[in-house]
């Protein structure tokens, strides 16, 4: 499957906010739950949030209360609003289905300075 295209990353100070976007193939986007993942050098890719077609969402404890996942089905776009960013949130962020249906995209780099 054609990889999703992630964007919106950047350099931000601790406590700041960023909004990530992910555009994916409509046929897959509309039928499967979508998730956000992140990876730092030398570590495995980590799941952080998911959202279903009904809007049901789930977050890991590391981001719960600070990040919000959402989706715009008309645009085949997944979002991640990230608030109260911490230096430990620094990573490359990716989107994919929960079953990793897509090939992994390039991701978008988020760097949080202290």
Protein backbone atom coordinates (compact mmCIF):
# COMPACT_ATOMS: atom_id res chain seq x y z
CA UNK A 1 0.00 0.00 0.00
CA UNK A 2 1.15 3.51 -0.76
CA UNK A 3 2.56 4.96 2.46
CA UNK A 4 0.71 7.75 4.26
CA UNK A 5 2.20 11.24 4.19
CA UNK A 6 2.84 12.78 7.58
CA UNK A 7 3.48 16.49 8.14
CA UNK A 8 3.36 19.22 10.77
CA UNK A 9 6.43 18.41 12.82
CA UNK A 10 9.03 20.93 13.86
CA UNK A 11 11.07 22.40 16.68
CA UNK A 12 9.16 23.66 19.70
CA UNK A 13 9.99 24.62 23.26
CA UNK A 14 8.78 22.53 26.17
CA UNK A 15 5.19 23.39 26.98
CA UNK A 16 4.43 24.26 23.38
CA UNK A 17 2.04 22.71 20.88
CA UNK A 18 2.10 21.16 17.44
CA UNK A 19 -0.54 19.64 15.18
CA UNK A 20 0.46 16.71 13.02
CA UNK A 21 -1.41 15.59 9.91
CA UNK A 22 -1.43 12.33 8.01
CA UNK A 23 -3.02 11.84 4.60
CA UNK A 24 -3.70 8.23 3.68
CA UNK A 25 -5.34 6.14 1.00
CA UNK A 26 -9.09 6.55 1.29
CA UNK A 27 -9.98 2.90 0.77
CA UNK A 28 -7.95 1.89 3.79
CA UNK A 29 -8.55 5.01 5.86
CA UNK A 30 -12.32 4.54 5.75
CA UNK A 31 -12.33 0.89 6.79
CA UNK A 32 -9.67 0.52 9.46
CA UNK A 33 -8.81 2.07 12.79
CA UNK A 34 -5.91 4.50 12.49
CA UNK A 35 -3.08 5.11 14.89
CA UNK A 36 -0.14 7.38 15.62
CA UNK A 37 3.26 5.95 16.42
CA UNK A 38 6.64 7.44 17.26
CA UNK A 39 10.24 6.32 17.21
CA UNK A 40 13.49 7.60 18.65
CA UNK A 41 16.94 6.45 17.51
CA UNK A 42 17.86 3.03 18.84
CA UNK A 43 14.35 2.26 20.07
CA UNK A 44 11.42 0.36 18.67
CA UNK A 45 8.53 2.22 17.14
CA UNK A 46 5.99 3.00 19.89
CA UNK A 47 2.20 3.12 19.59
CA UNK A 48 0.69 6.21 21.25
CA UNK A 49 -2.91 6.73 20.10
CA UNK A 50 -5.69 5.23 18.01
CA UNK A 51 -9.07 6.26 16.65
CA UNK A 52 -11.84 4.19 15.14
CA UNK A 53 -14.30 5.05 12.39
CA UNK A 54 -16.87 5.80 15.09
CA UNK A 55 -14.57 8.30 16.72
CA UNK A 56 -13.62 6.08 19.64
CA UNK A 57 -10.11 7.00 20.77
CA UNK A 58 -7.47 5.50 23.02
CA UNK A 59 -4.17 6.89 24.33
CA UNK A 60 -1.19 5.44 26.08
CA UNK A 61 -0.39 6.86 29.49
CA UNK A 62 2.63 8.69 28.10
CA UNK A 63 0.41 11.08 26.09
CA UNK A 64 -3.02 10.84 27.69
CA UNK A 65 -4.38 14.24 28.67
CA UNK A 66 -1.90 16.10 26.45
CA UNK A 67 -2.47 14.70 22.93
CA UNK A 68 -5.74 14.47 21.00
CA UNK A 69 -6.26 12.25 17.97
CA UNK A 70 -8.94 13.10 15.42
CA UNK A 71 -9.88 12.30 11.85
CA UNK A 72 -11.50 14.03 8.89
CA UNK A 73 -12.98 11.31 6.71
CA UNK A 74 -13.83 13.74 3.90
CA UNK A 75 -10.12 14.51 3.55
CA UNK A 76 -8.70 11.05 4.38
CA UNK A 77 -6.68 12.86 7.04
CA UNK A 78 -5.66 11.88 10.53
CA UNK A 79 -4.57 14.51 13.05
CA UNK A 80 -2.65 14.59 16.30
CA UNK A 81 -2.94 17.74 18.39
CA UNK A 82 -0.02 17.76 20.80
CA UNK A 83 -0.11 20.14 23.76
CA UNK A 84 2.15 20.58 26.80
CA UNK A 85 5.01 19.02 24.88
CA UNK A 86 7.95 17.59 26.80
CA UNK A 87 11.53 16.90 25.70
CA UNK A 88 10.77 13.18 25.94
CA UNK A 89 8.19 13.62 23.17
CA UNK A 90 11.05 14.22 20.75
CA UNK A 91 10.75 11.55 18.03
CA UNK A 92 9.77 10.86 14.45
CA UNK A 93 6.01 10.48 14.31
CA UNK A 94 4.22 8.11 11.95
CA UNK A 95 0.66 7.07 11.20
CA UNK A 96 -0.62 3.68 10.13
CA UNK A 97 -3.49 1.31 10.72
CA UNK A 98 -3.47 -0.88 13.80
CA UNK A 99 -2.61 -3.81 11.52
CA UNK A 100 0.21 -1.90 9.81
CA UNK A 101 -1.61 -2.15 6.49
CA UNK A 102 0.42 0.64 4.94
CA UNK A 103 4.10 0.66 4.23
CA UNK A 104 5.69 3.05 6.69
CA UNK A 105 5.99 6.62 5.44
CA UNK A 106 8.79 9.10 6.01
CA UNK A 107 7.27 10.35 9.23
CA UNK A 108 7.55 13.86 10.59
CA UNK A 109 10.23 14.94 13.07
CA UNK A 110 9.16 16.53 16.34
CA UNK A 111 11.87 18.08 18.47
CA UNK A 112 11.06 19.55 21.88
CA UNK A 113 13.74 21.66 23.50
CA UNK A 114 14.00 22.11 27.25
